[in-house]
Short mmCIF file of C-alpha atoms and ligand atoms in Angstrom, two decimals:
data_model
loop_
_atom_site.label_atom_id
_atom_site.label_comp_id
_atom_site.label_asym_id
_atom_site.label_seq_id
_atom_site.Cartn_x
_atom_site.Cartn_y
_atom_site.Cartn_z
CA MET R 24 -18.57 -2.88 -32.35
CA ASP R 25 -21.29 -2.27 -29.81
CA LYS R 26 -23.89 -5.01 -29.45
CA THR R 27 -27.58 -4.61 -30.16
CA GLU R 28 -30.05 -5.14 -27.34
CA ASN R 29 -31.14 -8.46 -28.86
CA GLU R 30 -27.57 -9.68 -28.94
CA ILE R 31 -27.09 -8.68 -25.29
CA ILE R 32 -30.23 -10.61 -24.33
CA LYS R 33 -28.99 -13.64 -26.26
CA ILE R 34 -25.64 -13.61 -24.46
CA CYS R 35 -27.33 -13.22 -21.05
CA ALA R 36 -29.47 -16.27 -21.84
CA ARG R 37 -26.33 -18.41 -22.04
CA PHE R 38 -25.69 -17.62 -18.38
CA GLY R 39 -29.21 -18.59 -17.34
CA ILE R 40 -29.87 -15.39 -15.40
CA ALA R 41 -33.16 -15.77 -13.54
CA GLY R 42 -35.83 -13.07 -13.85
CA THR R 43 -36.83 -10.80 -16.69
CA TYR R 44 -34.49 -8.63 -18.69
CA GLN R 45 -35.03 -4.88 -18.20
CA SER R 46 -32.31 -2.81 -19.87
CA TYR R 47 -28.57 -2.40 -20.37
CA GLU R 48 -25.92 0.31 -20.49
CA VAL R 49 -22.38 0.48 -21.87
CA ILE R 50 -19.56 0.96 -19.34
CA ASN R 51 -16.72 2.81 -21.00
CA SER R 52 -14.00 2.97 -18.37
CA GLY R 53 -11.77 -0.01 -19.34
CA HIS R 54 -9.21 0.20 -22.14
CA ILE R 55 -9.25 -3.48 -23.10
CA ASN R 56 -12.50 -5.41 -22.64
CA MET R 57 -15.98 -4.36 -23.71
CA THR R 58 -18.27 -4.00 -20.69
CA TYR R 59 -22.05 -3.80 -20.30
CA LYS R 60 -24.21 -3.47 -17.22
CA VAL R 61 -27.41 -5.42 -17.60
CA TYR R 62 -30.52 -5.10 -15.41
CA PHE R 63 -32.91 -7.95 -14.62
CA LYS R 64 -36.01 -7.99 -12.44
CA ARG R 65 -36.43 -10.87 -10.04
CA ASN R 66 -39.10 -11.13 -7.32
CA GLY R 67 -39.85 -7.44 -7.74
CA GLU R 68 -36.22 -6.43 -7.24
CA ILE R 69 -33.72 -5.11 -9.77
CA LYS R 70 -30.57 -7.24 -10.05
CA ASP R 71 -27.63 -5.92 -12.05
CA TYR R 72 -25.00 -7.96 -13.87
CA ILE R 73 -21.74 -7.15 -15.57
CA LEU R 74 -21.44 -8.73 -18.99
CA GLN R 75 -17.99 -8.56 -20.56
CA ARG R 76 -16.44 -9.48 -23.85
CA VAL R 77 -12.84 -10.36 -23.13
CA ASN R 78 -10.40 -8.91 -25.65
CA THR R 79 -8.80 -11.97 -27.24
CA TYR R 80 -6.20 -9.90 -29.09
CA VAL R 81 -4.82 -9.04 -25.64
CA PHE R 82 -5.71 -12.28 -23.82
CA LYS R 83 -4.79 -15.07 -26.25
CA ASN R 84 -6.03 -17.83 -23.91
CA PRO R 85 -9.12 -16.38 -22.24
CA GLU R 86 -10.05 -19.75 -20.68
CA ASP R 87 -6.81 -19.49 -18.70
CA VAL R 88 -7.84 -16.02 -17.54
CA MET R 89 -11.11 -17.41 -16.19
CA GLU R 90 -9.34 -20.34 -14.54
CA ASN R 91 -7.04 -17.90 -12.70
CA ILE R 92 -9.97 -15.71 -11.71
CA SER R 93 -12.19 -18.51 -10.45
CA SER R 94 -9.44 -20.08 -8.40
CA VAL R 95 -8.24 -16.77 -6.92
CA THR R 96 -11.77 -15.61 -6.08
CA GLU R 97 -12.54 -18.98 -4.45
CA TYR R 98 -9.37 -18.66 -2.42
CA ILE R 99 -10.23 -15.15 -1.22
CA ARG R 100 -13.82 -16.16 -0.52
CA ALA R 101 -12.65 -19.03 1.70
CA LYS R 102 -10.24 -16.72 3.56
CA ILE R 103 -12.99 -14.19 4.28
CA LYS R 104 -15.52 -16.83 5.26
CA ALA R 105 -13.02 -18.31 7.69
CA THR R 106 -13.21 -15.05 9.66
CA GLY R 107 -16.91 -15.73 10.21
CA VAL R 108 -18.37 -13.15 7.84
CA THR R 109 -20.12 -13.54 4.52
CA ALA R 110 -17.93 -12.73 1.53
CA LYS R 111 -20.90 -11.80 -0.62
CA ARG R 112 -19.92 -8.19 -1.20
CA ASN R 113 -16.16 -8.68 -0.99
CA VAL R 114 -15.38 -10.83 -3.96
CA LEU R 115 -16.83 -11.21 -7.43
CA HIS R 116 -19.09 -14.11 -8.25
CA TYR R 117 -19.10 -15.25 -11.88
CA SER R 118 -22.08 -17.03 -13.42
CA LYS R 119 -21.80 -20.47 -14.97
CA THR R 120 -23.31 -21.55 -18.27
CA GLU R 121 -25.36 -24.71 -18.72
CA GLU R 122 -22.13 -26.51 -19.67
CA GLY R 123 -20.65 -25.51 -16.32
CA ASN R 124 -18.17 -22.95 -17.66
CA TYR R 125 -17.55 -19.42 -16.42
CA TYR R 126 -17.59 -18.23 -20.04
CA THR R 127 -19.19 -18.80 -23.37
CA TRP R 128 -17.96 -18.41 -26.94
CA ILE R 129 -20.43 -16.74 -29.31
CA ASP R 130 -19.48 -16.06 -32.94
CA GLY R 131 -15.79 -16.14 -32.08
CA GLU R 132 -16.25 -13.81 -29.11
CA PHE R 133 -15.50 -14.74 -25.52
CA TRP R 134 -18.09 -13.61 -22.98
CA ARG R 135 -18.39 -13.79 -19.20
CA CYS R 136 -20.93 -12.56 -16.70
CA CYS R 137 -20.90 -11.71 -13.01
CA ARG R 138 -23.30 -10.28 -10.48
CA TYR R 139 -22.64 -6.60 -9.76
CA ILE R 140 -21.99 -6.11 -6.05
CA ASP R 141 -25.05 -4.54 -4.39
CA ASP R 142 -24.87 -0.85 -3.43
CA SER R 143 -21.33 -0.42 -4.64
CA VAL R 144 -19.64 2.39 -6.54
CA SER R 145 -16.31 2.90 -8.29
CA PHE R 146 -14.17 5.95 -9.08
CA THR R 147 -11.78 6.65 -11.95
CA ASN R 148 -9.87 9.18 -9.92
CA THR R 149 -10.72 11.03 -6.74
CA ASP R 150 -9.23 13.64 -4.43
CA ASP R 151 -11.12 12.24 -1.44
CA LEU R 152 -8.36 11.12 0.93
CA LYS R 153 -10.61 8.67 2.76
CA ILE R 154 -11.37 6.85 -0.51
CA ILE R 155 -7.69 6.89 -1.46
CA GLU R 156 -6.70 5.39 1.88
CA GLU R 157 -9.42 2.75 1.44
CA SER R 158 -7.92 1.95 -1.98
CA GLY R 159 -4.58 1.33 -0.31
CA LYS R 160 -6.23 -0.96 2.21
CA ALA R 161 -8.05 -2.85 -0.56
CA PHE R 162 -4.87 -3.69 -2.46
CA GLY R 163 -2.84 -4.31 0.71
CA LYS R 164 -5.47 -6.72 1.95
CA PHE R 165 -5.53 -8.42 -1.46
CA GLN R 166 -1.82 -9.16 -0.95
CA THR R 167 -2.42 -10.68 2.47
CA TYR R 168 -5.27 -12.91 1.24
CA LEU R 169 -3.03 -14.34 -1.47
CA ALA R 170 0.25 -14.39 0.46
CA ASP R 171 0.18 -18.20 0.67
CA TYR R 172 -1.55 -18.91 -2.65
CA PRO R 173 0.58 -21.31 -4.73
CA VAL R 174 2.06 -18.89 -7.30
CA LYS R 175 3.02 -21.71 -9.68
CA ASN R 176 -0.65 -22.66 -10.19
CA LEU R 177 -1.38 -19.40 -11.98
CA HIS R 178 -1.43 -19.27 -15.76
CA ILE R 179 0.76 -16.58 -17.28
CA VAL R 180 -2.01 -14.93 -19.26
CA ILE R 181 0.18 -12.20 -20.77
CA PRO R 182 3.85 -13.20 -20.87
CA HIS R 183 6.30 -10.50 -19.71
CA PHE R 184 3.42 -8.22 -18.74
CA HIS R 185 5.44 -6.02 -16.37
CA ASN R 186 8.83 -6.78 -17.85
CA THR R 187 9.85 -3.15 -18.10
CA ILE R 188 12.99 -4.01 -20.06
CA MET R 189 10.93 -5.70 -22.77
CA ARG R 190 8.43 -2.83 -22.77
CA TYR R 191 11.33 -0.52 -23.66
CA GLU R 192 12.45 -2.98 -26.32
CA ALA R 193 8.95 -2.98 -27.80
CA LEU R 194 9.10 0.81 -27.94
CA ARG R 195 12.40 0.65 -29.84
CA GLU R 196 10.88 -1.83 -32.29
CA ALA R 197 7.90 0.46 -32.81
CA ILE R 198 10.27 3.38 -33.48
CA ALA R 199 12.23 1.30 -36.00
CA LYS R 200 9.06 0.15 -37.81
CA ASN R 201 7.33 3.52 -37.64
CA ALA R 202 4.14 1.78 -38.82
CA ALA R 203 1.88 4.82 -38.46
CA GLY R 204 4.50 7.34 -39.62
CA ARG R 205 4.34 9.20 -36.32
CA VAL R 206 7.89 8.94 -35.00
CA ASP R 207 9.12 12.36 -36.11
CA THR R 208 6.36 14.15 -34.26
CA VAL R 209 7.17 12.60 -30.88
CA ARG R 210 10.97 12.72 -30.64
CA ASP R 211 10.82 14.73 -27.41
CA VAL R 212 8.57 12.15 -25.73
CA ILE R 213 10.82 9.28 -26.84
CA GLU R 214 13.89 11.04 -25.46
CA GLY R 215 12.08 11.76 -22.20
CA TYR R 216 11.34 8.06 -21.70
CA GLU R 217 14.89 7.08 -22.65
CA GLU R 218 16.19 9.29 -19.84
CA LEU R 219 13.97 7.42 -17.36
CA GLU R 220 14.94 3.95 -18.56
CA GLU R 221 17.64 3.14 -15.99
CA LEU R 222 15.42 4.01 -13.03
CA ALA R 223 12.23 2.58 -14.53
CA THR R 224 13.78 -0.82 -15.22
CA ARG R 225 15.51 -1.09 -11.82
CA PRO R 226 12.77 -3.02 -9.94
CA TYR R 227 12.52 -5.56 -12.76
CA ARG R 228 16.30 -6.04 -12.72
CA LEU R 229 16.24 -6.47 -8.94
CA GLN R 230 13.68 -9.24 -9.32
CA ARG R 231 15.70 -10.89 -12.08
CA ASP R 232 18.76 -10.78 -9.81
CA GLY R 233 16.85 -12.44 -6.98
CA VAL R 234 16.71 -9.39 -4.68
CA LEU R 235 12.93 -8.97 -4.96
CA PRO R 236 10.59 -11.98 -4.69
CA LEU R 237 7.71 -12.83 -7.01
CA ARG R 238 4.32 -12.93 -5.32
CA VAL R 239 0.75 -13.22 -6.51
CA THR R 240 -0.07 -9.73 -7.71
CA HIS R 241 -3.03 -8.04 -9.33
CA ASN R 242 -1.00 -6.11 -11.93
CA ASP R 243 -3.68 -3.56 -12.81
CA THR R 244 -4.28 -1.70 -9.56
CA LYS R 245 -5.94 1.47 -10.75
CA THR R 246 -8.59 3.04 -8.54
CA SER R 247 -11.40 2.06 -10.91
CA ASN R 248 -10.61 -1.59 -10.16
CA ILE R 249 -11.99 -1.31 -6.62
CA LEU R 250 -15.62 -1.30 -5.55
CA PHE R 251 -16.63 0.81 -2.54
CA ASP R 252 -19.73 0.82 -0.38
CA ALA R 253 -22.05 3.49 -1.77
CA ASP R 254 -22.98 4.73 1.72
CA THR R 255 -19.78 4.49 3.77
CA SER R 256 -17.09 4.61 1.02
CA ASP R 257 -15.37 1.68 2.73
CA TYR R 258 -13.73 -0.61 0.20
CA LEU R 259 -15.61 -3.78 -0.64
CA ALA R 260 -13.78 -5.71 -3.33
CA VAL R 261 -10.90 -5.67 -5.75
CA ILE R 262 -12.17 -6.36 -9.27
CA ASP R 263 -10.70 -6.89 -12.77
CA LEU R 264 -8.58 -9.90 -11.90
CA ASP R 265 -7.65 -10.56 -15.55
CA THR R 266 -3.97 -9.96 -15.00
CA VAL R 267 -3.49 -11.74 -11.67
CA MET R 268 -0.07 -13.33 -12.17
CA PRO R 269 3.28 -13.64 -10.42
CA GLY R 270 4.69 -10.14 -10.00
CA LEU R 271 6.28 -7.58 -7.71
CA VAL R 272 4.45 -5.93 -4.84
CA ALA R 273 6.25 -2.74 -5.85
CA PHE R 274 4.36 -2.95 -9.13
CA ASP R 275 0.93 -3.28 -7.50
CA PHE R 276 1.78 -0.39 -5.20
CA GLY R 277 3.33 1.64 -8.02
CA ASP R 278 0.56 1.15 -10.55
CA ALA R 279 -1.97 2.22 -7.92
CA ILE R 280 0.03 5.37 -7.14
CA ARG R 281 0.20 6.16 -10.87
CA VAL R 282 -3.56 6.74 -10.63
CA ALA R 283 -4.48 7.40 -6.99
CA GLY R 284 -1.49 9.67 -6.37
CA SER R 285 -1.94 11.72 -9.51
CA THR R 286 -3.69 15.08 -9.65
CA VAL R 287 -5.18 14.38 -13.09
CA ASP R 288 -6.77 11.78 -15.35
CA GLU R 289 -4.49 9.51 -17.38
CA ASP R 290 -4.72 11.63 -20.53
CA GLU R 291 -4.60 15.18 -19.12
CA GLN R 292 -3.37 17.49 -21.87
CA ASP R 293 -2.60 20.52 -19.72
CA LEU R 294 0.75 19.25 -18.45
CA SER R 295 1.05 22.10 -15.97
CA LYS R 296 -1.64 20.35 -13.93
CA VAL R 297 0.13 16.98 -13.84
CA ALA R 298 1.82 16.10 -10.54
CA LEU R 299 2.23 13.47 -7.86
CA ASP R 300 0.23 14.76 -4.91
CA LEU R 301 2.08 13.85 -1.72
CA GLU R 302 -1.05 14.03 0.43
CA ARG R 303 -2.85 11.53 -1.78
CA TYR R 304 0.30 9.44 -1.94
CA GLU R 305 0.52 9.36 1.85
CA ALA R 306 -3.15 8.40 2.24
CA PHE R 307 -2.75 5.44 -0.15
CA THR R 308 0.57 4.40 1.37
CA ARG R 309 -0.81 4.42 4.92
CA GLY R 310 -3.73 2.20 3.89
CA PHE R 311 -1.53 -0.14 1.86
CA VAL R 312 1.43 -0.54 4.18
CA GLU R 313 -0.66 -0.84 7.34
CA SER R 314 -2.87 -3.56 5.94
CA LEU R 315 0.16 -5.57 4.83
CA GLY R 316 0.98 -6.00 8.49
CA GLY R 317 4.72 -6.39 7.99
CA MET R 318 4.57 -9.25 5.45
CA LEU R 319 7.10 -7.71 3.03
CA THR R 320 10.86 -8.11 3.12
CA GLU R 321 13.04 -5.08 3.74
CA ALA R 322 14.12 -5.03 0.09
CA GLU R 323 10.46 -4.95 -0.97
CA MET R 324 9.72 -2.09 1.42
CA ASP R 325 12.73 -0.15 0.18
CA THR R 326 11.57 -0.31 -3.44
CA LEU R 327 7.86 0.52 -3.11
CA ALA R 328 8.27 4.18 -4.06
CA LEU R 329 10.57 3.22 -6.93
CA GLY R 330 7.77 0.94 -8.15
CA ALA R 331 5.64 4.03 -8.75
CA VAL R 332 8.26 5.50 -11.09
CA ALA R 333 8.63 2.13 -12.83
CA MET R 334 4.91 1.57 -13.37
CA THR R 335 4.18 5.13 -14.46
CA ALA R 336 7.04 5.17 -16.94
CA GLU R 337 6.24 1.65 -18.15
CA CYS R 338 2.60 2.46 -18.72
CA GLY R 339 3.61 5.62 -20.56
CA VAL R 340 6.05 3.63 -22.70
CA ARG R 341 3.19 1.24 -23.55
CA PHE R 342 0.88 4.11 -24.54
CA LEU R 343 3.62 5.63 -26.69
CA THR R 344 4.41 2.27 -28.32
CA ASP R 345 0.74 1.79 -29.14
CA TYR R 346 0.53 5.31 -30.57
CA LEU R 347 3.48 4.57 -32.83
CA ASN R 348 1.97 1.23 -33.87
CA GLY R 349 -1.29 2.92 -34.88
CA ASP R 350 -3.44 2.43 -31.72
CA LYS R 351 -3.86 -1.34 -31.88
CA TYR R 352 -3.95 -2.22 -28.18
CA PHE R 353 -5.58 0.40 -25.93
CA ARG R 354 -9.07 1.60 -26.77
CA ILE R 355 -9.03 5.31 -27.62
CA HIS R 356 -11.90 7.79 -27.52
CA TYR R 357 -10.24 10.50 -29.66
CA PRO R 358 -7.44 10.33 -32.26
CA GLU R 359 -4.38 11.41 -30.27
CA GLN R 360 -5.43 9.93 -26.92
CA ASN R 361 -2.53 7.48 -26.63
CA LEU R 362 -0.08 10.31 -27.21
CA ALA R 363 -1.87 12.45 -24.61
CA ARG R 364 -1.61 9.53 -22.18
CA ALA R 365 2.09 9.08 -22.97
CA ARG R 366 2.90 12.79 -22.47
CA CYS R 367 0.93 12.92 -19.24
CA HIS R 368 2.73 9.83 -17.89
CA LEU R 369 6.11 11.28 -18.80
CA THR R 370 5.39 14.45 -16.82
CA LEU R 371 4.05 12.42 -13.89
CA SER R 372 7.08 10.06 -13.89
CA ARG R 373 9.47 13.02 -13.88
CA ASP R 374 7.65 14.59 -10.95
CA MET R 375 7.88 11.28 -9.07
CA VAL R 376 11.62 11.11 -9.71
CA LYS R 377 11.97 14.55 -8.10
CA LYS R 378 9.92 13.44 -5.10
CA LEU R 379 11.32 9.92 -4.80
CA ASP R 380 13.15 10.41 -1.49
CA GLN R 381 10.09 11.99 0.10
CA MET R 382 7.91 9.19 -1.24
CA GLN R 383 10.16 6.49 0.21
CA ALA R 384 10.34 8.33 3.55
CA ILE R 385 6.54 8.13 3.74
CA VAL R 386 6.66 4.35 3.15
CA ASP R 387 9.24 4.05 5.93
CA LYS R 388 7.07 6.06 8.29
CA TYR R 389 4.32 3.41 8.14
CA ALA R 390 6.47 0.30 7.77
CA LYS R 391 6.34 -1.96 10.81
CA ASN R 392 9.48 -3.91 10.04
CA LYS R 393 11.80 -0.91 9.84
C1 GN1 G 8 -5.43 -1.47 -19.20
O1 GN1 G 8 -8.33 -2.69 -19.21
P1 GN1 G 8 -7.89 -1.83 -18.16
O2 GN1 G 8 -8.35 -0.45 -18.41
O3 GN1 G 8 -8.21 -2.36 -16.79
C2 GN1 G 8 -4.17 -2.33 -19.17
C3 GN1 G 8 -3.31 -1.98 -17.97
C4 GN1 G 8 -2.96 -0.51 -18.01
C5 GN1 G 8 -4.24 0.30 -18.03
C6 GN1 G 8 -3.97 1.76 -18.16
C7 GN1 G 8 -4.48 -6.02 -19.87
O4 GN1 G 8 -6.25 -1.79 -18.13
O5 GN1 G 8 -2.13 -2.74 -17.99
O6 GN1 G 8 -2.20 -0.14 -16.90
O7 GN1 G 8 -5.07 -0.10 -19.15
N1 GN1 G 8 -4.55 -3.74 -19.13
C8 GN1 G 8 -3.97 -4.64 -19.96
O8 GN1 G 8 -5.08 2.46 -17.76
O9 GN1 G 8 -3.09 -4.35 -20.75
MG1 MG G 9 -7.60 -4.55 -16.54
#
């Protein structure tokens, strides 16, 4: 349920924001948390904050989420500062409560607050190749900042998050339960995902077999999780660090391509419009691979394109599973949205499979260690 203005003001007070409250707006882009932008006036200037209620159905231990975020943001901040520049607009800064926590519980709800980065903008999807290349740089750079971060210090905030094998198992359980009575209407979509299973689960199996290493990854690398400079469109910061956990670089690359490489929004219903755009793909790949500066192993490089198939199919499997379970996990804005998302992702995954060799050739073109 949306909050009233008085409730918003009360939550802000916990974070001791200086100045006078002006107004708020609801930000509807995320599928999990509830997000508000809140405006304060301080010394004659408007200061905006992001107030978020973390979804505790999804994140069972939200304190762990905030511990991961504060330690990762501190780490990145120190790395940037060491280069002699201020990190002010390049990493999020969460506010502390009087008790010294980066969160507060109110009536069983978990809230956090951070300063919005000045003069920044975000995009859900864009066909601007410069912005897409900047997105690649943002996530590539994120990898380099955290390359030597001690992976074992991270809390596993959602176990098996990108375990594609288990995501397929969850789909099979949802089919068997048929909780919302929807299975018969989506047989074609189920079969479509079954056909992709071998390829989609390959990166996960390669990690399990020790071929691909675990690194610190973001795990939710859609375009809307990057802030850009409003004037220059250069990337500023990677945001939404909720799912920072050990993972595969192929998954960060792949999940980004699922969005930045696609011609459509996640839930496009006209499937004839759904495709992987190779120009957008190349722009992202150039930005990503070049900013990695050769830090990946050959096996990692060789599976980046495959990661896009894996993440697109996995995300589609998750949407379909949620549709069959009765829309319990992802926020929907119209009744059949999870099914629309699942169909769209199936079409996109199939198009990627067709283009897989071309996609990998583009990675190779920019890879330094090849
Ligand atoms: C969710 O909350 P948001 O919109 O950043 C989801 C991602 C999915 C994404 C699909 C914790 O991300 O895994 O890829 O939706 N986050 C979680 O758009 O499940
Ligand atoms: Mg997220």
